[in-house]
Coordinates of C-alpha atoms and ligand atoms in Angstrom, one line a residue:
M806 CA 50.8 -12.4 34.5
S807 CA 47.6 -13.3 36.5
M808 CA 49.2 -16.7 37.2
H809 CA 52.1 -14.9 38.8
L810 CA 49.9 -12.8 41.0
Y811 CA 47.9 -15.9 42.1
Q812 CA 51.1 -17.6 43.2
M813 CA 52.2 -14.6 45.2
G814 CA 48.9 -14.6 47.0
V815 CA 49.3 -18.3 48.0
K816 CA 52.8 -17.6 49.4
V817 CA 51.6 -14.7 51.6
L818 CA 48.7 -16.8 52.9
G819 CA 51.2 -19.6 53.7
E820 CA 53.4 -17.3 55.7
T821 CA 50.5 -15.9 57.7
V822 CA 49.5 -19.4 58.9
H823 CA 53.0 -19.9 60.3
Q824 CA 52.8 -16.8 62.5
N825 CA 52.5 -17.4 66.2
L826 CA 49.2 -17.9 67.9
T827 CA 49.0 -14.4 69.5
S828 CA 49.2 -12.5 66.3
V829 CA 46.7 -14.9 64.7
L830 CA 44.2 -14.2 67.5
L831 CA 44.9 -10.5 67.3
A832 CA 44.3 -10.6 63.5
A833 CA 41.0 -12.5 64.0
T834 CA 39.8 -9.9 66.5
C835 CA 40.6 -7.1 64.1
V836 CA 38.8 -8.8 61.3
T837 CA 35.7 -9.4 63.5
L838 CA 35.6 -5.8 64.6
T839 CA 36.0 -4.5 61.1
V840 CA 33.3 -6.8 59.8
A841 CA 30.9 -5.7 62.6
Y842 CA 31.7 -2.0 61.9
V843 CA 31.3 -2.3 58.2
S844 CA 28.0 -4.1 58.4
K845 CA 26.7 -1.5 60.9
V846 CA 27.6 1.3 58.5
L847 CA 26.0 -0.6 55.6
L848 CA 22.8 -1.2 57.6
R849 CA 22.6 2.5 58.6
A850 CA 23.2 3.5 55.0
G851 CA 20.5 1.1 54.0
A852 CA 18.1 2.5 56.5
R853 CA 18.8 6.0 55.0
G854 CA 18.1 4.5 51.6
E855 CA 21.6 5.4 50.3
E856 CA 22.6 2.0 49.1
K857 CA 19.3 1.1 47.7
A858 CA 19.4 0.5 43.9
P859 CA 16.6 1.8 41.8
P860 CA 13.7 -0.6 41.3
H861 CA 14.6 -3.1 38.5
I862 CA 11.8 -4.1 36.1
P863 CA 12.0 -7.9 36.0
S864 CA 12.2 -9.8 32.7
S865 CA 12.0 -13.5 32.0
I866 CA 14.0 -13.2 28.7
P867 CA 17.7 -13.7 29.3
F868 CA 20.2 -11.2 27.7
L869 CA 17.7 -9.5 25.4
G870 CA 15.6 -8.5 28.4
H871 CA 13.1 -5.7 27.5
A872 CA 14.6 -5.0 24.1
V873 CA 11.6 -6.2 22.2
A874 CA 8.9 -4.4 24.2
F875 CA 11.1 -1.2 24.3
G876 CA 11.9 -1.4 20.6
K877 CA 8.3 -1.7 19.6
S878 CA 7.1 1.3 21.5
P879 CA 9.6 3.0 23.8
I880 CA 7.4 5.9 24.8
E881 CA 4.6 3.6 25.9
F882 CA 7.1 1.3 27.7
L883 CA 8.6 4.2 29.7
E884 CA 5.3 5.8 30.6
K885 CA 4.0 2.6 31.9
A886 CA 7.1 2.1 33.9
Y887 CA 6.8 5.6 35.3
D888 CA 3.3 4.9 36.5
Q889 CA 4.4 1.6 38.1
Y890 CA 7.8 2.4 39.5
G891 CA 8.1 6.2 39.7
P892 CA 10.6 8.6 38.2
V893 CA 13.7 6.4 38.6
F894 CA 13.9 2.8 37.5
S895 CA 16.2 0.3 35.8
F896 CA 15.8 -2.4 33.2
T897 CA 18.0 -4.7 31.1
M898 CA 18.3 -4.8 27.3
V899 CA 20.9 -6.8 25.3
G900 CA 23.0 -7.3 28.4
K901 CA 23.1 -3.6 29.4
T902 CA 21.4 -2.0 32.3
F903 CA 19.6 1.3 31.6
T904 CA 18.4 3.6 34.4
Y905 CA 15.9 6.3 33.3
L906 CA 15.5 9.6 35.2
L907 CA 12.0 10.7 34.2
G908 CA 10.5 14.1 35.0
S909 CA 12.2 17.4 35.6
D910 CA 13.4 16.7 39.2
A911 CA 15.0 13.3 38.4
A912 CA 16.5 14.6 35.1
A913 CA 18.4 17.3 37.1
L914 CA 20.9 14.7 38.1
M915 CA 22.1 14.3 34.5
F916 CA 21.9 17.9 33.5
N917 CA 23.8 19.1 36.6
S918 CA 26.4 16.3 36.6
K919 CA 30.1 16.4 35.7
N920 CA 31.3 14.5 32.7
E921 CA 33.7 12.6 34.9
D922 CA 30.7 11.2 36.8
L923 CA 28.1 10.7 34.1
N924 CA 30.1 10.3 31.0
A925 CA 29.0 10.9 27.4
E926 CA 32.0 9.5 25.5
D927 CA 31.6 6.1 27.1
V928 CA 28.3 5.7 25.4
Y929 CA 28.5 7.8 22.3
S930 CA 32.1 7.4 21.0
K931 CA 31.7 4.0 19.6
L932 CA 29.0 5.3 17.2
T933 CA 30.4 8.7 16.5
T934 CA 34.1 8.3 16.2
P935 CA 34.0 6.1 13.1
V936 CA 31.6 8.6 11.5
F937 CA 33.1 12.0 12.5
G938 CA 36.7 10.7 12.7
K939 CA 39.4 11.1 15.3
G940 CA 40.3 14.3 17.1
V941 CA 36.8 15.7 17.5
A942 CA 33.6 15.4 19.7
Y943 CA 33.5 12.3 21.8
D944 CA 37.0 11.1 20.6
V945 CA 38.7 13.9 22.7
P946 CA 38.6 14.7 26.4
N947 CA 35.5 16.7 27.1
P948 CA 37.3 20.0 27.9
I949 CA 38.7 19.9 24.4
F950 CA 35.3 19.2 22.9
L951 CA 33.9 22.2 25.0
E952 CA 36.5 24.4 23.3
Q953 CA 35.4 23.0 19.9
K954 CA 31.8 23.8 20.8
K955 CA 32.8 27.4 21.6
M956 CA 34.3 27.7 18.1
F957 CA 30.9 26.5 16.7
K958 CA 29.1 29.1 18.7
T959 CA 31.4 31.8 17.4
G960 CA 30.6 30.7 13.8
L961 CA 26.9 30.6 14.3
N962 CA 26.2 34.3 14.9
V963 CA 23.5 36.8 13.8
A964 CA 25.5 38.2 10.9
R965 CA 25.9 34.7 9.5
F966 CA 22.2 34.0 10.1
R967 CA 21.3 37.0 7.9
E968 CA 23.2 35.3 5.0
H969 CA 21.8 31.8 5.9
V970 CA 18.2 33.0 5.5
K971 CA 18.9 34.0 1.9
L972 CA 20.8 30.8 1.2
I973 CA 18.1 28.6 2.7
E974 CA 15.2 30.4 0.9
A975 CA 17.0 30.0 -2.4
E976 CA 17.8 26.3 -1.9
T977 CA 14.2 25.6 -0.8
A978 CA 12.6 27.3 -3.8
A979 CA 15.0 25.6 -6.2
Y980 CA 14.5 22.2 -4.6
F981 CA 10.7 22.3 -4.6
Q982 CA 10.5 23.3 -8.3
R983 CA 10.3 19.5 -8.9
W984 CA 7.1 19.2 -6.9
G985 CA 5.1 21.2 -9.6
D986 CA 1.6 22.5 -8.9
G987 CA 0.2 19.7 -6.8
G988 CA 0.2 16.1 -6.0
E989 CA 1.1 13.6 -3.2
R990 CA 4.8 13.2 -2.2
N991 CA 7.1 11.9 0.5
L992 CA 7.6 15.0 2.6
F993 CA 10.3 13.5 4.9
E994 CA 12.4 12.3 2.0
A995 CA 12.2 15.7 0.3
L996 CA 13.2 17.6 3.5
S997 CA 16.0 15.2 4.2
E998 CA 17.5 15.9 0.7
L999 CA 16.9 19.6 1.0
I1000 CA 18.5 19.9 4.4
I1001 CA 21.7 18.3 3.3
L1002 CA 21.9 21.1 0.7
T1003 CA 21.0 23.9 3.0
A1004 CA 23.2 22.7 5.9
S1005 CA 26.1 22.3 3.4
S1006 CA 25.5 25.8 2.0
C1007 CA 25.4 27.4 5.4
L1008 CA 28.0 25.4 7.4
H1009 CA 30.4 24.0 4.8
G1010 CA 30.7 26.9 2.4
K1011 CA 30.3 27.3 -1.3
E1012 CA 33.3 25.1 -2.3
V1013 CA 31.9 22.0 -0.6
R1014 CA 28.3 22.9 -1.6
G1015 CA 29.5 23.1 -5.2
M1016 CA 30.8 19.5 -5.0
L1017 CA 27.6 18.1 -3.6
D1018 CA 26.0 16.0 -6.2
E1019 CA 24.2 12.6 -6.1
R1020 CA 27.4 10.7 -5.6
V1021 CA 28.3 12.8 -2.6
A1022 CA 24.7 12.5 -1.2
Q1023 CA 25.2 8.7 -1.4
L1024 CA 28.4 9.0 0.5
Y1025 CA 26.5 10.9 3.3
A1026 CA 23.9 8.2 3.3
D1027 CA 26.6 5.5 3.7
L1028 CA 28.3 7.4 6.4
D1029 CA 25.0 7.8 8.1
G1030 CA 24.5 4.1 7.9
G1031 CA 27.1 4.1 10.7
F1032 CA 24.5 5.2 13.2
S1033 CA 22.9 1.9 13.4
H1034 CA 21.9 -0.5 16.2
A1035 CA 24.5 -2.9 14.8
A1036 CA 27.3 -0.3 15.2
W1037 CA 26.1 0.3 18.8
L1038 CA 26.0 -3.3 19.7
L1039 CA 28.8 -5.0 17.8
P1040 CA 32.6 -4.3 17.8
S1041 CA 33.5 -1.8 15.1
W1042 CA 36.3 -3.9 13.6
L1043 CA 33.8 -6.5 12.3
P1044 CA 33.9 -6.8 8.5
L1045 CA 30.2 -6.0 8.1
P1046 CA 29.3 -4.4 4.7
S1047 CA 27.7 -1.4 6.4
F1048 CA 30.8 -0.8 8.5
R1049 CA 33.0 -1.0 5.4
K1050 CA 30.7 1.4 3.5
R1051 CA 30.8 3.8 6.4
D1052 CA 34.6 3.8 6.6
R1053 CA 35.0 4.2 2.8
A1054 CA 32.5 7.1 2.8
H1055 CA 34.3 8.7 5.7
R1056 CA 37.6 8.7 3.8
E1057 CA 36.0 10.0 0.6
I1058 CA 34.2 12.8 2.3
K1059 CA 37.3 13.8 4.3
K1060 CA 39.1 14.1 0.9
I1061 CA 36.4 16.5 -0.3
F1062 CA 36.8 18.7 2.7
F1063 CA 40.6 18.6 2.5
R1064 CA 40.4 19.8 -1.1
A1065 CA 38.0 22.6 -0.2
I1066 CA 40.1 23.8 2.7
E1067 CA 43.2 23.7 0.5
K1068 CA 41.5 25.6 -2.3
R1069 CA 40.3 28.3 0.1
R1070 CA 43.8 28.6 1.6
K1071 CA 45.5 28.8 -1.8
S1072 CA 43.0 31.4 -3.2
G1073 CA 43.9 33.7 -0.4
E1074 CA 40.3 34.7 -0.5
R1075 CA 38.8 35.6 2.9
V1076 CA 35.1 34.6 2.8
D1077 CA 33.1 35.5 5.9
D1078 CA 31.6 32.1 6.5
F1079 CA 31.5 29.2 8.9
L1080 CA 34.4 27.4 7.2
Q1081 CA 36.6 30.5 7.6
T1082 CA 35.7 30.6 11.4
L1083 CA 37.1 27.1 11.8
M1084 CA 40.1 27.8 9.6
D1085 CA 40.9 30.8 11.8
A1086 CA 40.0 29.3 15.2
T1087 CA 42.6 28.4 17.8
Y1088 CA 42.5 26.5 21.1
K1089 CA 43.1 28.4 24.3
D1090 CA 46.8 27.4 24.1
G1091 CA 47.1 29.0 20.7
R1092 CA 47.1 25.9 18.5
P1093 CA 45.0 26.2 15.4
L1094 CA 42.7 23.3 14.2
D1095 CA 44.4 21.0 11.8
D1096 CA 42.6 20.0 8.6
N1097 CA 41.6 16.6 10.0
E1098 CA 39.9 18.3 12.9
I1099 CA 38.2 20.9 10.7
A1100 CA 36.9 18.1 8.4
G1101 CA 35.7 16.1 11.4
M1102 CA 33.9 19.1 12.8
L1103 CA 32.2 19.8 9.5
I1104 CA 31.0 16.2 9.2
G1105 CA 29.8 16.3 12.8
L1106 CA 27.8 19.5 12.3
L1107 CA 26.2 18.3 9.1
L1108 CA 25.0 15.0 10.7
A1109 CA 24.0 16.6 14.0
G1110 CA 21.8 19.0 12.2
Q1111 CA 20.6 16.8 9.4
H1112 CA 18.3 14.2 11.1
T1113 CA 17.2 16.4 13.9
S1114 CA 16.1 19.2 11.5
S1115 CA 14.7 17.0 8.8
T1116 CA 12.5 14.9 11.1
T1117 CA 11.3 18.0 13.0
S1118 CA 10.5 19.9 9.8
A1119 CA 8.6 16.8 8.4
W1120 CA 6.5 16.4 11.6
M1121 CA 5.8 20.1 11.6
G1122 CA 4.4 19.8 8.1
F1123 CA 2.0 17.0 9.2
F1124 CA 0.8 19.0 12.2
L1125 CA 0.1 22.0 9.9
A1126 CA -1.6 19.8 7.3
K1127 CA -3.8 18.3 10.0
D1128 CA -4.9 21.6 11.4
R1129 CA -5.9 23.7 8.3
T1130 CA -7.1 26.6 10.4
L1131 CA -3.7 26.8 12.1
Q1132 CA -2.0 26.6 8.7
E1133 CA -4.1 29.5 7.4
R1134 CA -3.2 31.5 10.5
C1135 CA 0.5 30.9 9.7
Y1136 CA 0.0 32.0 6.1
A1137 CA -1.8 35.1 7.3
E1138 CA 1.1 35.8 9.7
Q1139 CA 3.6 35.7 6.7
K1140 CA 1.6 38.5 5.1
A1141 CA 1.0 40.5 8.3
V1142 CA 4.7 40.4 9.3
C1143 CA 6.5 40.5 5.9
G1144 CA 4.0 42.4 3.8
E1145 CA 1.1 41.5 1.4
E1146 CA 3.5 41.1 -1.5
L1147 CA 5.5 38.5 0.4
P1148 CA 9.0 39.8 -0.4
P1149 CA 12.1 37.7 0.1
L1150 CA 12.6 36.6 3.7
D1151 CA 14.9 38.4 6.0
F1152 CA 16.3 37.5 9.4
D1153 CA 14.6 40.4 11.3
Q1154 CA 11.1 39.5 10.0
L1155 CA 11.8 35.8 10.7
K1156 CA 12.2 36.7 14.3
D1157 CA 8.7 38.2 14.4
L1158 CA 7.0 35.2 13.0
S1159 CA 5.9 34.2 16.5
L1160 CA 3.1 31.8 15.6
L1161 CA 5.4 29.9 13.3
E1162 CA 7.9 29.8 16.0
R1163 CA 5.4 28.4 18.5
C1164 CA 4.4 25.8 16.0
L1165 CA 8.1 24.7 15.8
K1166 CA 8.4 24.8 19.6
E1167 CA 5.3 22.6 20.0
T1168 CA 6.5 20.2 17.3
L1169 CA 9.7 19.8 19.3
R1170 CA 7.6 19.1 22.4
L1171 CA 5.7 16.3 20.9
R1172 CA 8.3 14.9 18.5
P1173 CA 11.7 15.8 19.9
P1174 CA 14.2 14.1 17.5
I1175 CA 16.5 13.0 20.3
M1176 CA 14.3 10.8 22.4
T1177 CA 16.9 9.7 24.8
M1178 CA 20.2 11.2 26.1
M1179 CA 22.6 8.7 27.6
R1180 CA 25.5 8.7 30.0
M1181 CA 27.7 6.0 31.6
A1182 CA 27.7 6.1 35.4
R1183 CA 31.4 6.2 36.3
T1184 CA 30.7 6.9 40.0
P1185 CA 27.7 5.9 42.1
Q1186 CA 24.9 8.5 41.7
T1187 CA 22.0 9.3 43.9
A1188 CA 18.5 10.1 42.5
A1189 CA 15.1 10.0 44.2
G1190 CA 16.7 8.3 47.2
F1191 CA 18.2 5.5 45.1
T1192 CA 21.9 4.8 44.4
I1193 CA 22.6 4.1 40.8
P1194 CA 25.6 1.8 40.6
V1195 CA 28.7 2.3 38.4
G1196 CA 28.2 0.8 34.9
H1197 CA 24.5 1.7 34.5
Q1198 CA 23.6 3.7 31.3
V1199 CA 21.8 6.7 32.7
C1200 CA 19.1 8.1 30.5
V1201 CA 16.9 11.1 30.2
S1202 CA 14.0 11.2 27.7
P1203 CA 12.8 14.5 26.4
T1204 CA 9.9 12.7 24.8
V1205 CA 8.6 11.5 28.1
N1206 CA 9.3 14.7 30.0
H1207 CA 7.5 16.7 27.4
R1208 CA 4.2 14.8 27.9
L1209 CA 4.2 13.9 31.6
R1210 CA 0.6 14.0 33.0
D1211 CA 1.5 16.1 36.0
A1212 CA 3.4 18.7 34.0
W1213 CA 1.4 19.3 30.9
A1214 CA -2.3 20.2 30.4
K1215 CA -3.9 18.3 27.4
R1216 CA -0.5 16.8 27.1
T1217 CA -0.8 15.0 23.7
E1218 CA -2.7 17.8 22.0
F1219 CA -0.8 19.9 19.4
N1220 CA -1.5 23.4 20.7
P1221 CA 1.1 26.1 19.8
D1222 CA -0.9 28.7 21.8
R1223 CA -0.2 26.9 25.0
Y1224 CA 3.0 28.9 25.3
L1225 CA 0.9 32.1 25.4
H1226 CA -0.6 31.1 28.7
D1227 CA 1.1 29.9 31.8
N1228 CA 1.5 26.2 31.5
P1229 CA 2.0 23.9 34.5
A1230 CA 5.4 22.9 33.3
A1231 CA 6.6 26.6 33.3
G1232 CA 8.1 26.3 36.8
E1233 CA 10.0 23.0 36.1
K1234 CA 13.5 23.5 34.8
F1235 CA 13.8 20.4 32.8
A1236 CA 10.2 19.7 31.7
Y1237 CA 11.0 21.0 28.2
V1238 CA 14.5 19.9 27.0
P1239 CA 14.5 19.2 23.2
F1240 CA 18.0 20.6 23.0
G1241 CA 19.3 19.0 26.3
A1242 CA 20.8 21.1 29.1
G1243 CA 24.0 21.5 31.0
R1244 CA 27.5 20.9 29.6
H1245 CA 26.3 18.8 26.7
R1246 CA 23.6 21.2 25.6
C1247 CA 23.1 21.7 21.9
I1248 CA 24.9 24.6 20.2
G1249 CA 22.7 24.3 17.1
E1250 CA 19.4 25.5 18.5
N1251 CA 19.4 29.0 16.9
F1252 CA 20.6 27.7 13.6
A1253 CA 17.9 25.0 13.6
Y1254 CA 15.2 27.6 14.3
V1255 CA 16.5 29.8 11.5
Q1256 CA 16.7 26.9 9.1
I1257 CA 13.3 25.3 9.9
K1258 CA 11.4 28.7 10.0
T1259 CA 12.9 29.7 6.7
I1260 CA 12.0 26.4 5.0
W1261 CA 8.5 26.5 6.3
S1262 CA 7.9 30.1 5.5
T1263 CA 8.9 29.3 1.9
L1264 CA 6.7 26.3 1.8
L1265 CA 3.6 28.0 3.3
R1266 CA 4.0 30.7 0.8
T1267 CA 4.1 28.2 -2.1
Y1268 CA 1.6 25.5 -1.2
E1269 CA -1.4 24.5 0.8
F1270 CA -1.0 21.2 2.5
E1271 CA -3.4 18.5 3.6
L1272 CA -3.2 15.0 5.0
V1273 CA -3.8 12.2 2.4
D1274 CA -7.3 11.0 3.2
G1275 CA -6.9 12.0 6.8
Y1276 CA -3.8 9.9 7.4
F1277 CA -1.5 11.4 10.1
P1278 CA 1.8 9.4 10.2
S1279 CA 2.4 7.1 13.1
I1280 CA 5.9 7.0 14.6
N1281 CA 8.5 4.8 12.8
Y1282 CA 10.6 3.5 15.7
S1283 CA 13.0 1.5 13.6
T1284 CA 15.9 4.0 13.9
M1285 CA 17.2 6.0 16.9
I1286 CA 15.5 9.1 15.6
H1287 CA 11.8 8.8 15.5
T1288 CA 10.7 9.5 11.9
P1289 CA 7.1 9.7 10.5
H1290 CA 5.9 6.4 9.1
N1291 CA 4.8 6.5 5.5
P1292 CA 5.3 10.3 5.3
V1293 CA 3.3 11.2 2.2
I1294 CA 1.6 14.6 2.1
R1295 CA -0.9 16.2 -0.3
Y1296 CA -0.2 19.7 -1.6
R1297 CA -1.6 22.3 -4.0
R1298 CA 0.0 25.5 -5.2
R1299 CA -1.4 28.6 -3.6
T1300 CA -3.1 31.0 -5.9
P1301 CA -2.1 34.5 -4.9
Ligands
HEM1013 C1 16.0 20.5 15.8 C2 17.3 20.5 15.8 C3 18.1 19.9 16.9 C4 17.8 19.2 18.1 C5 16.4 18.9 18.5 C6 19.0 18.9 18.8 C7 19.1 18.3 20.0 C8 20.3 18.1 20.7 C9 20.3 17.5 22.0 C10 19.1 16.9 22.8 C11 21.6 17.5 22.4 C12 22.2 17.0 23.8 C13 22.7 15.6 23.6 C14 23.1 15.0 25.0 O1 23.1 15.7 26.0 O2 23.5 13.8 25.0 C15 22.4 18.2 21.4 C16 23.7 18.4 21.5 C17 24.5 19.0 20.4 N1 24.0 19.4 19.2 FE1 22.0 19.5 18.6 N2 20.1 19.4 18.0 C18 19.6 20.0 16.9 C19 20.3 20.6 15.9 C20 21.7 20.8 15.9 C21 22.4 21.4 14.9 C22 21.8 22.1 13.7 C23 23.7 21.4 15.2 C24 24.9 21.9 14.5 C25 24.9 22.9 13.7 C26 23.8 20.6 16.5 C27 25.0 20.3 17.2 C28 25.0 19.8 18.4 C29 26.3 19.7 19.2 C30 27.7 20.1 18.7 C31 25.9 19.2 20.5 C32 26.8 18.9 21.7 C33 27.0 17.5 22.1 C34 27.7 17.4 23.4 O3 28.2 18.4 24.0 O4 27.9 16.3 23.9 N3 22.5 20.3 16.9 N4 21.5 18.5 20.4
NAG1014 C1 10.9 3.3 8.7 O1 12.3 3.6 8.9 C2 13.2 2.8 8.2 C3 14.6 3.2 8.5 O2 14.8 4.6 8.2 C4 12.9 2.8 6.7 O3 13.8 2.0 6.0 C5 11.5 2.4 6.4 O4 11.2 2.6 5.0 C6 10.5 3.3 7.2 N1 9.2 2.8 7.1 C7 8.2 3.6 6.6 C8 6.9 2.9 6.3 O5 8.2 4.8 6.5

């Protein structure tokens, strides 16, 4: 094919040479004029800074580039680059060029962009499609995914949240029975296990929750193994053991969902829950979701909410354990808002737990679970006077935006009361973006707040927490979501 084109080119060239002298001269003049014009335009554009690429951080390591330094401490790396190069800069890692947009103003480019210009599927689909399956999220054109997100939103309403609070409180109390009266335990592990149960109760329905045992939990873990650096870097058809496990787990979990959907349909029972919302949902053209789409959406929701909520809840626990005064204020708030007797939680009271809410908000500032959002530049993009070329992976980091020196006072201090006062970042639209912004914004924010506030209300009522010998976990950077390193906490049952 390419051989054929090449030969055609040679033939055309040959014919041109045999034209008469006049037309050759004419052609030459044309070419010269065109070249002159183009270079003039280019020069002018250059003077206006339009064609200037963002500063590129040099590296002496071929291919890998900055992967090692970035992998060791991404936040430090990005903050240093910000000080040295400003809000927009590029660097290379494992053969790919990343361009970061740091700070609220630069981040606006990503959040205001169209998906056709800065594209999410191009960077995410390779990881998500084998895990969620075909027909959902980044496997479909974005307008379809936007319709799917609208269905999620319909299903996550206040009436449902009222039920969710009860389900989550019950799951939490039951799970933490095994912790007994006191000791030292891995908080992150416990919260990860608990949140699979709560999310499944709330989002999947009782049929699926009923089937969730240790074997199924292992399937989720295998599926989750799909979100690895290997899956991101290597072709997905490679026969790696982790890929095979992922694919097998995907098939098994889909089967569980198919059975649950079938059971619900056959029973003729109409339960008012999230699964029912998806079973009843239709696209704008009237087509209902098929079982494969429903199952894919259920997997996607569980995993989207799982790591984000479990790491956030774990970090929140350590911030509360570190500041005992704050922890006691939160406990006092439980009594003040809900009553001295601490009756079962309800959604309306949950809304009034404002100190707890600020603690969560501040945890999401200092430890946002999604440290980088990424897009592929499909068209050239302008930011801070630079032109980002097609093919760059354009990134925004909530973690960095949430602690920029110019935007936040006492930026690394955990201070939930900062939101009671005007903070410098208040006027900046994208200084605080733990849930993203724009067309890809999270639809799970309200559910996450309900879930995490319910879990922590329950835990604060049950135990007092403290750091083990003053150890506050450092950040474990080994996965894409930054978890607490060695997350063991000390606890003792409260005496009423
Ligand atoms: C603390 C909890 C959570 C945090 C911090 C969080 C964070 C985020 C962020 C930063 C994005 C934007 C990603 C991007 O622009 O590339 C996002 C998108 C999304 N999240 Fe969440 N999330 C959380 C919980 C949840 C939960 C519980 C669900 C589902 C029930 C969920 C479902 C989604 C969905 C469907 C999207 C849309 C992705 C897109 O349109 O491209 N999230 N989330
Ligand atoms: C760090 O994270 C990895 C991946 O989740 C995990 O295997 C490892 O045990 C963690 N390390 C510590 C000390 O928490």
